Amino acid sequence: MLPNRRTAATAIGALALSGALIWAAPAQAESASPAPAATKTAKSAPKGDGAKAICRRLPKTQARVDTAIDRLKGGPTVMGSVARLEQRVANAQTAGHTQVHDYLNDRLTFRKNLLPTLQKRQDDLKAVSAWCSAQDSK
C-alpha cells in the first residue's frame, strides 16, 4: 500500500527534526565546557613590532598619505578638498538649507582637522623611512 502525502510529509518532518536534534546536542555540549570561548579564538600575542612589514609597505603608505593631503589642499574643483566643501557649505547657507548646512559644516570641521593629522603622519613616515634605510645598510 502506498502512503498518502500527509503521512510522507509527517515522516520527512520527523526525520528532519531528529537530525537537527542530533546535530544540536554536540554543539550544546561544547558550549557547556568549562573552557572560556575567548581562548578558542584568541591568537597569540605579537612576537615583534612588525617593523619588516612596515618597511615593506612604506612606499604605498607614503603615497596614500601624500595623495590624501594633495586632495584636501586642492581647489574648489577637486572632489574631497576642503575648499570644495567650504563652497558647498556656503551654497547651503545661501539657499537656506539649515539642516544640510549643519551636516556639511560638521563634515568640514572633521576634514579641516584631518589635514594636520595627515601632515603629522607624513612626518612620522619620513622618520620611519630613514630608520628603515639605516636597517637595510646594517
mmCIF file of C-alpha atoms in Angstrom:
data_model
loop_
_atom_site.group_PDB
_atom_site.id
_atom_site.type_symbol
_atom_site.label_atom_id
_atom_site.label_comp_id
_atom_site.label_asym_id
_atom_site.label_seq_id
_atom_site.Cartn_x
_atom_site.Cartn_y
_atom_site.Cartn_z
ATOM 1 C CA MET A 1 0.000 0.000 0.000
ATOM 2 C CA LEU A 2 1.322 3.465 -0.890
ATOM 3 C CA PRO A 3 1.479 6.051 1.903
ATOM 4 C CA ASN A 4 -0.533 9.188 1.354
ATOM 5 C CA ARG A 5 1.119 12.587 1.058
ATOM 6 C CA ARG A 6 0.310 13.692 4.578
ATOM 7 C CA THR A 7 1.982 10.629 6.077
ATOM 8 C CA ALA A 8 5.038 11.130 3.881
ATOM 9 C CA ALA A 9 5.299 14.814 4.838
ATOM 10 C CA THR A 10 4.977 13.936 8.531
ATOM 11 C CA ALA A 11 7.708 11.316 8.221
ATOM 12 C CA ILE A 12 10.044 13.743 6.461
ATOM 13 C CA GLY A 13 9.385 16.410 9.094
ATOM 14 C CA ALA A 14 10.080 13.985 11.913
ATOM 15 C CA LEU A 15 13.298 12.878 10.236
ATOM 16 C CA ALA A 16 14.449 16.477 9.795
ATOM 17 C CA LEU A 17 13.648 17.296 13.416
ATOM 18 C CA SER A 18 15.546 14.292 14.730
ATOM 19 C CA GLY A 19 18.540 15.203 12.549
ATOM 20 C CA ALA A 20 18.520 18.739 13.919
ATOM 21 C CA LEU A 21 18.409 17.445 17.466
ATOM 22 C CA ILE A 22 21.285 15.050 16.833
ATOM 23 C CA TRP A 23 23.441 17.883 15.435
ATOM 24 C CA ALA A 24 22.456 20.311 18.200
ATOM 25 C CA ALA A 25 23.474 18.019 21.052
ATOM 26 C CA PRO A 26 27.270 18.188 20.388
ATOM 27 C CA ALA A 27 27.062 21.967 19.967
ATOM 28 C CA GLN A 28 25.376 22.297 23.336
ATOM 29 C CA ALA A 29 27.980 20.033 24.916
ATOM 30 C CA GLU A 30 30.777 22.241 23.558
ATOM 31 C CA SER A 31 29.197 25.417 24.879
ATOM 32 C CA ALA A 32 28.775 23.840 28.318
ATOM 33 C CA SER A 33 32.502 23.073 28.603
ATOM 34 C CA PRO A 34 34.382 24.956 31.343
ATOM 35 C CA ALA A 35 36.953 26.455 28.900
ATOM 36 C CA PRO A 36 36.141 30.078 28.015
ATOM 37 C CA ALA A 37 35.197 30.697 24.409
ATOM 38 C CA ALA A 38 37.725 33.518 24.067
ATOM 39 C CA THR A 39 40.671 31.131 24.374
ATOM 40 C CA LYS A 40 39.469 29.165 21.356
ATOM 41 C CA THR A 41 39.528 32.178 19.049
ATOM 42 C CA ALA A 42 42.296 34.243 20.650
ATOM 43 C CA LYS A 43 45.534 34.496 18.758
ATOM 44 C CA SER A 44 48.918 34.598 20.360
ATOM 45 C CA ALA A 45 50.440 37.920 21.345
ATOM 46 C CA PRO A 46 52.649 39.594 18.748
ATOM 47 C CA LYS A 47 56.255 38.495 18.927
ATOM 48 C CA GLY A 48 57.680 41.723 17.489
ATOM 49 C CA ASP A 49 56.713 45.193 16.391
ATOM 50 C CA GLY A 50 56.116 44.356 12.716
ATOM 51 C CA ALA A 51 58.982 46.555 11.562
ATOM 52 C CA LYS A 52 59.766 44.450 8.491
ATOM 53 C CA ALA A 53 56.177 44.655 7.280
ATOM 54 C CA ILE A 54 56.018 48.398 7.955
ATOM 55 C CA CYS A 55 59.222 48.973 5.993
ATOM 56 C CA ARG A 56 57.920 46.795 3.148
ATOM 57 C CA ARG A 57 54.616 48.709 2.934
ATOM 58 C CA LEU A 58 56.189 52.137 3.454
ATOM 59 C CA PRO A 59 56.183 53.343 -0.188
ATOM 60 C CA LYS A 60 52.488 52.568 -0.618
ATOM 61 C CA THR A 61 51.625 54.127 2.735
ATOM 62 C CA GLN A 62 53.551 57.293 1.907
ATOM 63 C CA ALA A 63 51.854 57.546 -1.491
ATOM 64 C CA ARG A 64 48.420 57.125 0.086
ATOM 65 C CA VAL A 65 49.066 59.853 2.677
ATOM 66 C CA ASP A 66 50.551 62.200 0.056
ATOM 67 C CA THR A 67 47.528 61.699 -2.199
ATOM 68 C CA ALA A 68 45.130 62.423 0.653
ATOM 69 C CA ILE A 69 46.978 65.616 1.605
ATOM 70 C CA ASP A 70 47.040 66.807 -2.021
ATOM 71 C CA ARG A 71 43.302 66.131 -2.315
ATOM 72 C CA LEU A 72 42.487 68.027 0.895
ATOM 73 C CA LYS A 73 44.607 71.009 -0.189
ATOM 74 C CA GLY A 74 43.027 71.091 -3.664
ATOM 75 C CA GLY A 75 40.858 73.863 -5.009
ATOM 76 C CA PRO A 76 37.079 74.008 -5.277
ATOM 77 C CA THR A 77 37.134 71.836 -8.396
ATOM 78 C CA VAL A 78 38.882 68.948 -6.624
ATOM 79 C CA MET A 79 36.463 66.422 -5.163
ATOM 80 C CA GLY A 80 37.218 65.807 -1.489
ATOM 81 C CA SER A 81 39.036 69.100 -0.946
ATOM 82 C CA VAL A 82 38.438 71.444 1.956
ATOM 83 C CA ALA A 83 37.824 74.310 -0.481
ATOM 84 C CA ARG A 84 35.104 72.379 -2.325
ATOM 85 C CA LEU A 85 33.335 71.516 0.921
ATOM 86 C CA GLU A 86 33.586 75.136 2.078
ATOM 87 C CA GLN A 87 31.869 76.170 -1.148
ATOM 88 C CA ARG A 88 29.101 73.606 -0.588
ATOM 89 C CA VAL A 89 28.604 74.891 2.973
ATOM 90 C CA ALA A 90 28.320 78.455 1.665
ATOM 91 C CA ASN A 91 25.858 77.338 -1.034
ATOM 92 C CA ALA A 92 23.687 75.548 1.534
ATOM 93 C CA GLN A 93 23.658 78.620 3.762
ATOM 94 C CA THR A 94 22.740 80.882 0.842
ATOM 95 C CA ALA A 95 19.918 78.550 -0.163
ATOM 96 C CA GLY A 96 18.598 78.496 3.407
ATOM 97 C CA HIS A 97 19.036 74.734 3.830
ATOM 98 C CA THR A 98 19.868 74.809 7.533
ATOM 99 C CA GLN A 99 19.963 71.055 8.130
ATOM 100 C CA VAL A 100 22.167 70.472 5.085
ATOM 101 C CA HIS A 101 24.370 73.396 6.155
ATOM 102 C CA ASP A 102 24.808 71.924 9.652
ATOM 103 C CA TYR A 103 25.628 68.483 8.253
ATOM 104 C CA LEU A 104 28.149 69.802 5.731
ATOM 105 C CA ASN A 105 29.676 72.145 8.308
ATOM 106 C CA ASP A 106 30.317 69.197 10.631
ATOM 107 C CA ARG A 107 31.976 67.336 7.781
ATOM 108 C CA LEU A 108 34.057 70.435 7.041
ATOM 109 C CA THR A 109 35.235 70.622 10.650
ATOM 110 C CA PHE A 110 36.305 66.984 10.519
ATOM 111 C CA ARG A 111 38.069 67.439 7.179
ATOM 112 C CA LYS A 112 39.952 70.510 8.408
ATOM 113 C CA ASN A 113 41.105 68.564 11.477
ATOM 114 C CA LEU A 114 42.188 65.667 9.282
ATOM 115 C CA LEU A 115 44.803 67.723 7.437
ATOM 116 C CA PRO A 116 47.148 68.311 10.432
ATOM 117 C CA THR A 117 46.785 64.659 11.401
ATOM 118 C CA LEU A 118 47.871 63.524 7.946
ATOM 119 C CA GLN A 119 50.728 66.030 7.882
ATOM 120 C CA LYS A 120 51.961 64.655 11.223
ATOM 121 C CA ARG A 121 51.677 61.144 9.829
ATOM 122 C CA GLN A 122 53.677 62.244 6.782
ATOM 123 C CA ASP A 123 56.484 63.494 9.047
ATOM 124 C CA ASP A 124 56.373 60.261 11.045
ATOM 125 C CA LEU A 125 56.654 58.233 7.841
ATOM 126 C CA LYS A 126 59.752 60.217 6.812
ATOM 127 C CA ALA A 127 61.374 59.280 10.116
ATOM 128 C CA VAL A 128 60.349 55.645 9.664
ATOM 129 C CA SER A 129 61.778 55.709 6.138
ATOM 130 C CA ALA A 130 65.137 56.916 7.472
ATOM 131 C CA TRP A 131 65.063 54.181 10.116
ATOM 132 C CA CYS A 132 64.264 51.502 7.518
ATOM 133 C CA SER A 133 67.109 52.722 5.306
ATOM 134 C CA ALA A 134 69.519 52.552 8.230
ATOM 135 C CA GLN A 135 68.408 48.974 8.989
ATOM 136 C CA ASP A 136 68.980 47.898 5.368
ATOM 137 C CA SER A 137 72.582 49.118 5.467
ATOM 138 C CA LYS A 138 73.406 47.037 8.557
#
